[in-house]
XYZ file of C-alpha atoms in Angstrom:
340
model
C 11.909 201.535 30.030
C 8.654 201.936 28.141
C 6.322 204.276 30.012
C 3.439 205.908 28.164
C 1.266 208.969 28.635
C -2.197 208.648 27.108
C -4.067 211.700 25.814
C -7.816 211.195 26.329
C -11.043 213.200 26.307
C -14.322 213.584 24.469
C -14.234 213.867 20.654
C -13.252 217.247 19.170
C -11.685 218.713 22.322
C -8.141 219.074 20.947
C -6.431 215.750 21.738
C -4.860 215.335 18.306
C -3.991 219.041 18.213
C -2.101 218.594 21.488
C -0.363 215.502 20.128
C 0.643 217.387 16.987
C 2.003 220.283 19.058
C 3.989 217.917 21.296
C 5.474 215.722 18.582
C 5.511 218.043 15.532
C 4.017 215.102 13.627
C 1.230 215.434 11.065
C -1.894 213.710 12.370
C -5.506 213.543 11.246
C -7.419 216.436 12.846
C -11.047 216.690 11.780
C -14.259 218.339 12.949
C -16.141 215.110 13.617
C -16.062 212.345 16.248
C -13.597 209.443 15.941
C -11.270 211.106 13.437
C -8.585 209.151 15.330
C -9.234 205.397 15.352
C -5.804 203.823 15.722
C -3.757 205.690 18.343
C -0.967 208.015 17.245
C 2.264 207.376 19.153
C 5.131 209.836 19.425
C 8.358 210.348 21.377
C 8.656 213.760 23.032
C 11.870 215.295 24.379
C 11.787 216.499 27.981
C 12.846 220.177 28.179
C 15.936 220.477 30.390
C 18.238 223.498 30.407
C 20.824 221.534 32.392
C 21.718 219.586 29.252
C 22.784 222.665 27.312
C 24.936 223.926 30.168
C 26.695 220.579 30.593
C 27.177 220.253 26.826
C 28.714 223.715 26.653
C 31.131 222.840 29.456
C 32.137 219.541 27.812
C 32.102 220.996 24.277
C 29.887 218.068 23.302
C 29.277 217.324 19.631
C 25.742 216.091 20.359
C 22.961 216.628 22.902
C 20.443 213.845 23.574
C 17.558 214.804 25.902
C 15.531 212.431 28.037
C 12.299 211.473 26.269
C 8.825 210.144 27.044
C 6.115 208.553 24.910
C 2.733 210.166 24.272
C -0.247 208.256 22.830
C -3.201 210.058 21.208
C -6.269 207.912 21.952
C -9.588 208.364 20.155
C -12.384 210.267 21.909
C -14.581 208.588 24.480
C -18.335 209.203 24.570
C -21.186 208.388 26.942
C -21.691 204.645 27.055
C -18.088 203.844 26.124
C -17.938 201.134 28.815
C -20.860 199.442 27.021
C -19.110 199.689 23.672
C -20.582 202.980 22.404
C -18.367 204.746 19.879
C -15.916 201.824 19.752
C -15.551 202.456 23.488
C -14.238 199.017 24.465
C -11.405 199.343 21.968
C -10.466 202.812 23.196
C -10.705 201.867 26.878
C -8.316 199.000 26.208
C -5.855 201.516 24.792
C -6.071 203.568 27.990
C -5.256 200.472 30.069
C -1.889 200.318 28.292
C -0.720 203.774 29.449
C 0.829 204.811 32.769
C -0.467 208.389 33.072
C -3.685 209.877 31.684
C -3.698 213.414 30.291
C -7.325 214.439 29.871
C -7.957 217.293 27.448
C -10.991 219.368 28.425
C -12.551 221.858 26.021
C -12.959 225.288 27.598
C -13.538 227.550 24.587
C -16.532 228.571 22.499
C -16.462 228.098 18.734
C -19.706 227.434 16.811
C -17.679 225.986 13.919
C -16.278 223.156 16.063
C -18.857 220.520 16.987
C -19.247 219.521 20.646
C -20.734 216.046 21.029
C -22.911 217.250 23.927
C -24.085 220.363 22.072
C -22.573 222.862 24.506
C -19.302 223.624 26.288
C -19.155 222.568 29.960
C -15.742 221.474 31.319
C -17.139 220.100 34.603
C -19.787 218.015 32.791
C -17.209 216.664 30.330
C -14.850 215.661 33.154
C -17.729 213.870 34.903
C -18.635 212.053 31.661
C -15.107 210.697 31.191
C -14.768 209.845 34.880
C -18.047 207.915 34.857
C -16.990 205.868 31.833
C -13.658 204.966 33.444
C -15.344 204.137 36.755
C -17.922 201.897 35.060
C -15.204 200.159 33.031
C -13.244 199.488 36.237
C -16.352 198.111 37.920
C -16.766 195.670 35.040
C -13.138 194.580 35.382
C -13.478 194.239 39.151
C -16.699 192.201 39.121
C -15.352 189.935 36.397
C -12.221 189.212 38.428
C -14.184 188.616 41.621
C -16.263 186.010 39.808
C -13.110 184.442 38.407
C -11.457 183.957 41.815
C -14.608 182.946 43.711
C -13.759 179.244 43.495
C -10.237 179.865 44.848
C -11.675 181.982 47.667
C -14.039 179.159 48.704
C -11.147 176.725 48.735
C -9.370 178.901 51.297
C -6.444 180.096 49.169
C -4.759 183.072 50.822
C -3.915 185.315 47.850
C -7.466 185.361 46.360
C -8.852 186.174 49.831
C -6.451 189.111 50.127
C -7.400 190.249 46.627
C -11.088 190.115 47.512
C -10.605 192.385 50.531
C -8.793 194.945 48.391
C -11.351 194.712 45.586
C -14.296 195.123 47.954
C -12.658 198.323 49.210
C -12.227 199.597 45.642
C -15.762 198.521 44.716
C -17.337 200.671 47.423
C -15.376 203.679 46.127
C -16.284 203.055 42.486
C -19.971 202.502 43.261
C -19.982 205.933 44.881
C -18.816 207.329 41.531
C -15.285 208.106 42.717
C -11.917 207.153 41.260
C -10.199 204.080 42.715
C -7.371 206.311 43.952
C -9.744 207.334 46.779
C -9.417 203.808 48.187
C -5.968 204.903 49.469
C -4.325 201.547 48.822
C -0.915 200.730 50.241
C 2.043 199.873 48.028
C 1.624 196.181 48.802
C -2.085 196.282 47.957
C -1.384 198.044 44.658
C 1.231 195.440 43.793
C -1.232 192.609 44.465
C -3.793 193.924 41.941
C -1.501 195.624 39.410
C -2.310 193.055 36.698
C -5.913 194.293 36.597
C -4.750 197.670 35.213
C -7.521 199.731 36.790
C -8.041 202.924 34.794
C -8.962 205.052 37.787
C -5.796 204.118 39.695
C -3.664 205.878 37.085
C -2.357 209.407 37.727
C -4.437 212.114 36.005
C -3.404 215.459 34.557
C -6.149 217.781 33.288
C -5.336 220.116 30.391
C -7.901 222.807 29.666
C -7.942 223.802 25.997
C -8.618 227.537 26.040
C -8.737 230.324 23.491
C -6.625 233.440 23.915
C -3.820 233.660 26.441
C -3.336 230.761 28.812
C -3.029 231.285 32.563
C -1.334 228.378 34.338
C -1.472 229.779 37.866
C -4.498 227.862 39.052
C -4.719 224.989 36.580
C -2.897 223.701 33.516
C -4.349 225.691 30.631
C -3.082 225.647 27.047
C -4.218 227.362 23.883
C -3.724 224.241 21.779
C -4.353 225.954 18.455
C -1.561 228.415 19.261
C 0.738 225.582 20.377
C 0.048 223.661 17.161
C 0.846 226.747 15.072
C 4.221 227.054 16.828
C 4.886 223.381 16.054
C 4.459 224.082 12.323
C 7.085 226.857 12.363
C 10.762 226.412 11.588
C 13.076 226.102 14.605
C 14.246 229.694 14.245
C 10.685 231.020 13.999
C 9.520 228.895 16.940
C 12.303 230.276 19.162
C 10.609 233.675 19.091
C 7.602 232.138 20.849
C 9.341 229.674 23.193
C 8.654 231.846 26.244
C 4.939 231.899 25.406
C 4.566 228.148 24.921
C 3.128 226.200 27.856
C 3.996 222.776 26.463
C 7.187 222.464 28.564
C 5.009 222.782 31.701
C 2.854 219.886 30.506
C 5.796 217.661 29.558
C 7.598 218.235 32.856
C 4.421 217.627 34.864
C 3.714 214.378 33.007
C 7.331 213.293 33.518
C 6.971 213.928 37.237
C 3.678 211.995 37.426
C 5.474 209.002 35.935
C 7.808 209.197 38.970
C 10.787 209.677 36.667
C 14.060 211.503 37.239
C 16.990 212.323 34.973
C 20.700 211.712 35.410
C 23.387 212.772 32.948
C 26.480 211.562 31.185
C 28.676 214.171 29.538
C 31.778 214.276 27.383
C 33.132 215.492 24.065
C 31.072 213.010 22.042
C 27.724 213.771 23.663
C 25.820 215.012 26.689
C 22.769 212.864 27.355
C 19.867 212.772 29.791
C 18.914 209.290 30.980
C 15.420 208.482 32.247
C 15.062 206.284 35.333
C 12.483 205.659 38.039
C 12.944 207.692 41.210
C 14.560 205.477 43.851
C 16.737 203.550 41.366
C 20.100 202.274 42.567
C 23.284 203.036 40.634
C 23.314 199.600 38.891
C 19.637 199.990 37.938
C 20.380 203.462 36.569
C 23.255 202.027 34.557
C 20.913 199.572 32.857
C 19.314 202.560 31.081
C 22.573 202.755 29.113
C 23.123 199.010 28.689
C 22.147 195.881 30.603
C 25.866 195.153 31.120
C 26.099 198.276 33.260
C 23.794 196.660 35.814
C 25.097 193.114 35.567
C 28.804 194.033 35.615
C 28.601 197.110 37.837
C 31.663 197.767 40.006
C 31.261 201.387 41.106
C 30.162 204.811 39.889
C 31.758 208.236 40.074
C 29.048 210.779 40.839
C 28.739 214.548 41.116
C 25.778 216.933 41.134
C 25.448 218.800 37.830
C 25.764 222.246 39.443
C 28.920 221.291 41.318
C 30.392 219.949 38.084
C 29.619 223.191 36.249
C 31.233 225.103 39.109
C 34.422 223.090 38.606
C 34.432 223.669 34.860
C 35.392 220.113 33.915
C 35.357 216.498 35.084
C 39.161 216.631 35.544
C 38.917 219.693 37.790
C 36.182 218.047 39.837
C 38.417 215.022 40.333
C 41.382 217.209 41.280
C 39.271 219.030 43.880
C 38.083 215.730 45.347
C 34.424 216.452 44.536
C 33.764 213.223 42.619
C 32.097 210.705 44.935
C 32.698 206.985 44.526
C 29.405 205.174 45.037
C 28.594 201.467 45.241
C 25.683 199.191 44.393
C 23.373 200.557 47.091
C 23.621 204.207 46.052
C 20.240 205.769 45.220
C 20.639 208.048 42.206
C 19.391 211.643 42.574
C 17.849 213.813 39.894
C 20.643 215.883 38.349
C 23.483 213.482 39.133
C 26.243 213.295 36.532
C 27.597 209.765 36.516
C 30.501 207.780 35.088
C 30.049 204.037 35.516
C 32.856 201.548 36.072
C 32.122 197.987 34.932
């Protein structure tokens, strides 16, 4: 499963700083627009205290967390949909991701250039939204022109597509995101190949100075988070309760509609990433394709119940292991042993 979270925003708002804090990788951070041209890509572990508890119970030699991919995309500017600031290239990068994390500058610092000359979070959000809306309108109109001949010939699928696209067009022309078209699952499936930017889930991260307050919105002091990322593991532990990055990672994970199930034993305890609603065979394919193709059954127990038993053997003895078949829908927090 290759699902990506794209970090976007205007230049110099803290995108690369966020990426550095998330991945602990050294990236180019500079006080000028377009310091990032080619996107930085990094794998980020999903914080999950359940792993440590299961590993302690199983006396596991290794812990492997679930992980997601973050992509640091260069800053967008006004006119990006017309190619300004290499906009077409950067918009294409955004089409490749599944969730958009937009970094919004909400701090004053005369030493850090703002491309608009002043700090205004609401204006910056509107600027990015307009560029994505205009880019989607271009995509939509281009596709409508492309299928016009098929529509005139009476083909059913193009006619259905046109109805959906006309609905989206009216929303976009009003300056709103395509999500406001309230499309059904079937409608979304019919147009998924167009990769509309404004149909993707959004998460706004406000880059603030001083202490962050996440009660009303997701706020991070990205400079502080980046400084923690440069510390040794022991040093960083002293600040782990002050870091807000776990909130961001978990929220992004949720927006991807992902859940985690576990396998545990002496060799390792591991979190496996699957789409919510996956059947047991589909979940098994996260381990190996054979687990889906040759699936016979799965033994399943909730992680808390397993911890309460103290071991897999005790859970079996108490009759708490459930035997599930091909139609079982895996729940977040299931601990599973597959039989193939």
